[in-house]
Short mmCIF file of C-alpha atoms in Angstrom, two decimals:
data_model
loop_
_atom_site.label_atom_id
_atom_site.label_comp_id
_atom_site.label_asym_id
_atom_site.label_seq_id
_atom_site.Cartn_x
_atom_site.Cartn_y
_atom_site.Cartn_z
CA VAL U 499 -28.56 -41.62 -127.98
CA VAL U 500 -26.92 -38.56 -126.82
CA ARG U 501 -29.82 -37.95 -124.17
CA ASN U 502 -29.67 -41.56 -123.03
CA ALA U 503 -25.78 -41.58 -122.94
CA ALA U 504 -26.03 -38.67 -120.58
CA ARG U 505 -28.46 -40.20 -118.63
CA PHE U 506 -26.26 -43.67 -118.32
CA MET U 507 -22.89 -41.27 -117.69
CA ALA U 508 -24.95 -39.27 -114.56
CA GLY U 509 -26.00 -42.29 -113.22
CA ASP U 510 -22.91 -44.17 -113.40
CA ILE U 511 -20.91 -40.80 -111.80
CA VAL U 512 -23.63 -40.88 -109.47
CA ASP U 513 -23.28 -44.64 -108.92
CA ARG U 514 -19.71 -44.21 -108.66
CA LEU U 515 -19.22 -41.57 -105.92
CA LEU U 516 -21.72 -43.31 -103.58
CA GLY U 517 -20.35 -46.07 -104.10
CA PHE U 518 -17.29 -44.34 -102.41
CA ALA U 519 -19.09 -42.85 -100.02
CA PHE U 520 -19.85 -46.72 -99.54
CA LEU U 521 -16.24 -47.98 -99.42
CA LEU U 522 -15.28 -44.97 -96.90
CA ALA U 523 -17.92 -45.78 -95.02
CA ALA U 524 -16.98 -49.51 -94.66
CA LEU U 525 -13.32 -48.79 -94.43
CA ARG U 526 -14.23 -46.47 -91.76
CA LEU U 527 -16.93 -48.67 -89.59
CA TYR U 528 -15.20 -52.22 -90.38
CA GLY U 529 -12.18 -51.99 -91.11
CA VAL U 530 -9.86 -52.89 -94.32
CA ALA U 531 -9.92 -56.53 -93.15
CA ASP U 532 -13.60 -57.37 -92.96
CA TYR U 533 -13.66 -55.01 -96.47
CA GLY U 534 -11.08 -57.65 -97.71
CA THR U 535 -13.83 -60.34 -96.79
CA TYR U 536 -16.71 -58.75 -98.08
CA VAL U 537 -14.56 -58.48 -101.61
CA VAL U 538 -13.88 -62.08 -101.89
CA GLY U 539 -17.81 -62.47 -101.69
CA LEU U 540 -18.47 -60.46 -103.89
CA THR U 541 -15.85 -61.64 -106.27
CA VAL U 542 -17.56 -65.32 -106.22
CA PHE U 543 -20.72 -63.15 -106.97
CA GLN U 544 -20.24 -61.40 -109.80
CA VAL U 545 -18.80 -64.75 -111.84
CA VAL U 546 -22.01 -66.67 -110.61
CA ARG U 547 -24.71 -64.02 -111.63
CA THR U 548 -22.93 -63.99 -114.99
CA VAL U 549 -23.99 -67.55 -115.37
CA VAL U 550 -27.62 -66.40 -113.56
CA GLY U 551 -27.91 -64.15 -116.51
CA PHE U 552 -26.87 -66.22 -118.82
CA GLY U 553 -26.50 -63.98 -121.45
CA LEU U 554 -30.51 -63.10 -121.50
CA GLY U 555 -29.27 -59.15 -120.16
CA ARG U 556 -28.74 -59.10 -123.95
CA SER U 557 -31.16 -60.94 -125.34
CA ILE U 558 -34.27 -59.13 -123.64
CA MET U 559 -32.96 -56.23 -124.07
CA LYS U 560 -32.78 -56.47 -127.73
CA GLU U 561 -36.22 -58.25 -128.01
CA THR U 562 -37.78 -55.55 -126.01
CA ALA U 563 -36.06 -52.75 -128.10
CA ALA U 564 -37.28 -54.63 -131.45
CA GLY U 565 -40.81 -54.96 -129.79
CA THR U 566 -41.19 -51.81 -128.75
CA ALA U 567 -40.23 -50.48 -131.68
CA ILE U 568 -42.39 -51.95 -134.37
CA GLY U 569 -45.14 -52.32 -131.57
CA ASP U 570 -45.22 -56.43 -131.25
CA SER U 571 -46.18 -56.51 -127.28
CA GLY U 572 -46.37 -60.43 -127.62
CA ARG U 573 -42.69 -60.53 -128.37
CA VAL U 574 -41.51 -57.97 -125.35
CA LYS U 575 -43.91 -60.29 -122.93
CA GLY U 576 -42.67 -63.20 -124.01
CA ALA U 577 -38.71 -61.89 -123.77
CA ILE U 578 -39.47 -60.81 -120.45
CA ALA U 579 -41.56 -63.89 -119.32
CA LEU U 580 -38.74 -66.23 -120.26
CA GLY U 581 -35.84 -64.03 -119.01
CA LEU U 582 -37.37 -64.54 -115.25
CA ALA U 583 -38.48 -68.18 -116.47
CA LEU U 584 -34.58 -68.93 -116.85
CA SER U 585 -32.60 -66.16 -115.08
CA VAL U 586 -35.00 -66.76 -111.62
CA THR U 587 -34.57 -70.90 -112.04
CA PHE U 588 -30.47 -70.39 -112.47
CA ALA U 589 -30.11 -67.83 -109.46
CA SER U 590 -32.63 -70.94 -107.43
CA LEU U 591 -29.90 -73.39 -107.94
CA ALA U 592 -26.81 -71.08 -107.26
CA ALA U 593 -28.16 -70.13 -104.54
CA VAL U 594 -28.62 -73.60 -103.10
CA VAL U 595 -24.89 -74.40 -104.09
CA LEU U 596 -23.64 -70.80 -101.90
CA VAL U 597 -25.45 -71.46 -98.83
CA VAL U 598 -25.42 -74.77 -99.08
CA GLY U 599 -21.72 -75.29 -99.48
CA ALA U 600 -20.78 -71.89 -98.27
CA SER U 601 -18.34 -73.79 -95.73
CA ARG U 602 -16.76 -76.09 -97.85
CA ILE U 603 -15.90 -73.49 -100.42
CA ALA U 604 -14.74 -71.18 -98.01
CA ALA U 605 -12.57 -73.81 -96.53
CA GLY U 606 -11.25 -75.56 -99.58
CA VAL U 607 -11.22 -72.68 -101.65
CA PHE U 608 -10.53 -69.29 -99.34
CA PRO U 609 -8.71 -70.88 -96.03
CA ALA U 610 -6.86 -67.32 -95.65
CA GLN U 611 -10.20 -65.74 -95.57
CA PRO U 612 -11.84 -66.26 -92.47
CA GLY U 613 -15.37 -64.85 -92.03
CA VAL U 614 -16.18 -65.14 -95.32
CA SER U 615 -18.43 -68.42 -95.22
CA SER U 616 -21.15 -66.45 -94.10
CA THR U 617 -20.61 -63.57 -96.68
CA LEU U 618 -20.77 -66.20 -99.50
CA ALA U 619 -24.11 -67.81 -97.84
CA ILE U 620 -25.70 -64.25 -98.02
CA PHE U 621 -24.76 -63.45 -101.54
CA GLY U 622 -26.54 -66.92 -102.41
CA ALA U 623 -29.21 -66.10 -100.72
CA LEU U 624 -29.91 -62.96 -102.72
CA THR U 625 -29.59 -64.46 -105.84
CA PRO U 626 -32.52 -65.27 -106.26
CA LEU U 627 -33.92 -61.33 -106.23
CA TYR U 628 -30.83 -60.25 -108.32
CA ALA U 629 -32.29 -62.26 -111.45
CA ILE U 630 -35.63 -60.50 -111.04
CA ASN U 631 -33.80 -57.24 -110.44
CA PHE U 632 -32.01 -57.88 -113.45
CA VAL U 633 -35.03 -59.12 -115.60
CA ILE U 634 -36.60 -56.13 -114.81
CA LEU U 635 -34.37 -53.50 -115.64
CA GLN U 636 -33.11 -54.94 -118.98
CA ALA U 637 -37.25 -55.11 -119.98
CA PHE U 638 -36.05 -51.16 -119.33
CA TYR U 639 -33.71 -50.69 -121.03
CA GLY U 640 -34.76 -52.47 -124.15
CA ALA U 641 -37.93 -50.45 -124.03
CA GLY U 642 -36.77 -47.00 -123.52
CA ARG U 643 -36.93 -46.78 -119.60
CA ILE U 644 -33.69 -45.19 -118.97
CA ARG U 645 -34.44 -42.66 -116.56
CA ASP U 646 -35.90 -45.52 -114.29
CA MET U 647 -33.42 -48.42 -114.76
CA VAL U 648 -30.70 -45.68 -113.72
CA LEU U 649 -32.98 -44.12 -110.88
CA ALA U 650 -33.26 -47.89 -109.79
CA ASN U 651 -29.84 -48.88 -110.49
CA SER U 652 -27.52 -45.88 -109.92
CA VAL U 653 -29.06 -43.50 -107.15
CA ILE U 654 -31.87 -46.16 -105.10
CA GLU U 655 -29.63 -48.50 -104.77
CA PRO U 656 -26.28 -47.71 -104.09
CA VAL U 657 -27.94 -45.00 -101.69
CA ALA U 658 -30.16 -48.02 -100.13
CA ARG U 659 -26.73 -49.78 -100.07
CA LEU U 660 -24.74 -46.90 -97.69
CA VAL U 661 -27.68 -46.87 -95.38
CA ALA U 662 -28.14 -49.87 -94.96
CA LEU U 663 -24.65 -50.29 -93.78
CA VAL U 664 -24.73 -47.63 -91.31
CA ALA U 665 -27.84 -49.58 -89.45
CA PHE U 666 -26.08 -52.54 -89.31
CA PHE U 667 -22.85 -50.83 -88.19
CA ALA U 668 -25.43 -49.18 -85.59
CA ALA U 669 -27.12 -52.23 -84.62
CA GLY U 670 -24.09 -53.89 -83.64
CA THR U 671 -23.81 -56.62 -86.93
CA SER U 672 -20.30 -57.67 -87.43
CA GLY U 673 -19.13 -57.13 -90.67
CA PRO U 674 -18.39 -59.93 -92.73
CA VAL U 675 -22.47 -59.98 -92.03
CA ALA U 676 -22.92 -56.63 -92.20
CA LEU U 677 -21.31 -55.66 -95.62
CA PRO U 678 -23.32 -58.06 -97.85
CA ALA U 679 -26.45 -57.97 -96.00
CA ALA U 680 -26.77 -53.90 -96.96
CA TYR U 681 -26.00 -55.28 -100.57
CA PHE U 682 -28.88 -57.59 -100.05
CA ALA U 683 -30.76 -54.56 -98.62
CA ALA U 684 -29.94 -52.23 -101.27
CA LEU U 685 -31.01 -54.91 -104.14
CA ALA U 686 -34.40 -55.07 -102.60
CA ALA U 687 -34.87 -51.21 -102.48
CA SER U 688 -33.97 -51.05 -105.84
CA THR U 689 -36.27 -54.18 -106.90
CA LEU U 690 -38.94 -52.93 -104.99
CA PHE U 691 -38.89 -49.46 -107.33
CA ALA U 692 -38.24 -51.05 -110.19
CA GLY U 693 -41.00 -53.87 -109.57
CA ALA U 694 -43.52 -50.85 -108.70
CA VAL U 695 -42.75 -48.74 -111.67
CA PHE U 696 -43.29 -51.96 -114.00
CA VAL U 697 -46.52 -52.64 -112.43
CA ALA U 698 -47.93 -49.55 -113.12
CA ARG U 699 -46.71 -48.30 -116.31
CA VAL U 700 -45.37 -51.65 -118.34
CA TRP U 701 -47.95 -54.45 -117.21
CA PRO U 702 -50.85 -52.96 -118.27
CA GLU U 703 -50.40 -52.75 -121.85
CA LEU U 704 -48.48 -56.19 -121.96
CA ALA U 705 -51.62 -58.01 -119.62
CA ILE U 706 -54.14 -57.95 -122.57
CA VAL U 707 -51.77 -59.68 -125.31
CA ARG U 708 -50.50 -63.26 -125.22
CA ALA U 709 -46.92 -64.06 -124.53
CA ARG U 710 -44.86 -65.21 -127.32
CA PHE U 711 -42.04 -67.34 -126.64
CA ASP U 712 -38.81 -68.67 -128.88
CA LEU U 713 -36.77 -70.51 -126.74
CA ARG U 714 -34.54 -71.93 -129.50
CA GLU U 715 -33.38 -68.03 -130.64
CA THR U 716 -33.53 -66.55 -127.30
CA LEU U 717 -30.80 -70.00 -126.41
CA ALA U 718 -28.75 -69.69 -129.42
CA PHE U 719 -28.11 -66.31 -129.11
CA ALA U 720 -27.54 -66.18 -125.28
CA PHE U 721 -25.02 -68.72 -124.88
CA PRO U 722 -22.42 -67.49 -126.27
CA VAL U 723 -23.37 -64.59 -124.74
CA MET U 724 -22.50 -65.43 -121.49
CA LEU U 725 -19.73 -67.34 -122.22
CA THR U 726 -18.03 -64.52 -123.62
CA ASP U 727 -19.57 -62.37 -120.92
CA LEU U 728 -18.23 -65.57 -118.48
CA PHE U 729 -14.65 -65.60 -119.84
CA SER U 730 -14.26 -61.61 -120.12
CA ARG U 731 -15.27 -61.20 -115.98
CA GLY U 732 -13.43 -64.36 -115.27
CA LEU U 733 -10.76 -62.40 -116.63
CA ARG U 734 -11.60 -59.26 -114.57
CA SER U 735 -11.85 -61.55 -111.50
CA PHE U 736 -9.12 -63.63 -111.84
CA ASN U 737 -6.57 -61.65 -110.25
CA THR U 738 -8.92 -60.72 -107.04
CA PHE U 739 -9.35 -64.34 -107.12
CA LEU U 740 -5.51 -65.00 -106.49
CA PHE U 741 -5.16 -62.77 -104.28
CA ALA U 742 -8.42 -64.23 -101.84
CA VAL U 743 -6.14 -67.54 -102.68
CA PHE U 744 -2.96 -66.81 -101.90
CA ARG U 745 -2.98 -63.23 -99.14
CA THR U 746 -4.42 -61.74 -96.49
CA ALA U 747 -7.94 -59.91 -96.20
CA PRO U 748 -6.56 -56.83 -95.96
CA GLU U 749 -4.20 -56.91 -98.88
CA VAL U 750 -7.58 -57.80 -100.44
CA GLY U 751 -8.86 -55.01 -100.09
CA LEU U 752 -6.27 -52.40 -100.60
CA PHE U 753 -5.83 -54.27 -104.33
CA ASP U 754 -9.40 -53.89 -105.00
CA ILE U 755 -9.50 -49.85 -103.80
CA ALA U 756 -6.58 -49.26 -106.33
CA LEU U 757 -8.92 -51.07 -108.81
CA LYS U 758 -11.88 -48.69 -108.22
CA LEU U 759 -9.76 -45.83 -108.42
CA ALA U 760 -8.12 -46.98 -111.92
CA GLY U 761 -11.53 -47.52 -113.12
CA VAL U 762 -12.80 -44.05 -113.10
CA VAL U 763 -11.95 -42.89 -116.77
CA PHE U 764 -14.35 -45.48 -118.42
CA PHE U 765 -16.87 -43.15 -117.72
CA PHE U 766 -17.94 -41.40 -120.57
CA SER U 767 -17.06 -44.07 -122.90
CA SER U 768 -19.40 -47.35 -121.17
CA ALA U 769 -22.06 -44.77 -120.82
CA LEU U 770 -22.13 -43.90 -124.74
CA VAL U 771 -21.92 -48.15 -125.82
CA THR U 772 -24.34 -48.81 -123.21
CA ALA U 773 -27.06 -46.37 -124.58
CA PHE U 774 -26.86 -47.44 -128.17
CA ARG U 775 -27.73 -50.75 -127.74
CA PRO U 776 -31.84 -50.76 -127.72
CA ARG U 777 -31.39 -47.83 -130.57
CA ILE U 778 -29.71 -49.99 -133.10
CA ALA U 779 -31.74 -53.12 -131.85
CA ALA U 780 -35.05 -51.11 -132.78
CA LEU U 781 -32.94 -49.89 -136.18
CA LEU U 782 -32.57 -53.15 -136.55
CA ALA U 783 -36.19 -54.51 -135.61
CA GLU U 784 -38.10 -51.76 -138.05
CA GLU U 785 -35.22 -52.65 -140.93
CA ARG U 786 -33.78 -49.37 -141.24
CA LEU U 787 -30.58 -49.94 -141.85
CA GLY U 788 -29.07 -47.09 -143.45
CA ASP U 789 -30.04 -44.54 -140.05
#
């Protein structure tokens, strides 16, 4: 647990440092107004991805950790396959809503945010890719492949996002397009890496077994988790959402910068809690409640 917590914390530190580098680059290249527009789109996407995840993150983690611990590969395969089926379906529906309705959402909800419609459309387009990335990384999490998860999510993705931003700026791309497009490019890089690792190191063992599904149990577990996550994420996003509705893009950008600086203090506690989850699931599956 301590080793995994250290990996999560190291990855979180790298992710935050590269995130601040992205923030500085975005402000330097495009200014606080375009960054504020990006934050508005990202805030909407953060709520959407909670619905897309449907609480399946913890369900996939729990099932893969338990299946790995007792050698039940069919349970692991079923959890991953069901997670992909549900998450990608929800993501595709969300993508249609955001891409097709971007202009109407921008005009009806965020009239004070010029340019946010293109940002929302790009976030909508990347939502199905996010769903695939999300399921693979949660499978890594539960199976104990913490290093692969951290590399994909906390190293490759932020590095690719920063490089892509500079490349888009050099190509003359506008801020409301370049910033979310950099996020898209980073997600693609992370997913390619995670997918390659999954196919090379995880899939060969799963390919030879029959998947075992338990849709009712999965939904019974995931739905309350999704509602809890949606409520907590909604509360965290509420202030930013209100700023976006009533204040200007530069003010939204400045508010987001303040929130990022305040979040630095949660490095260690977040990493420790994250490291404990798969270990607890594995111990429950092995019925080692006293350990």
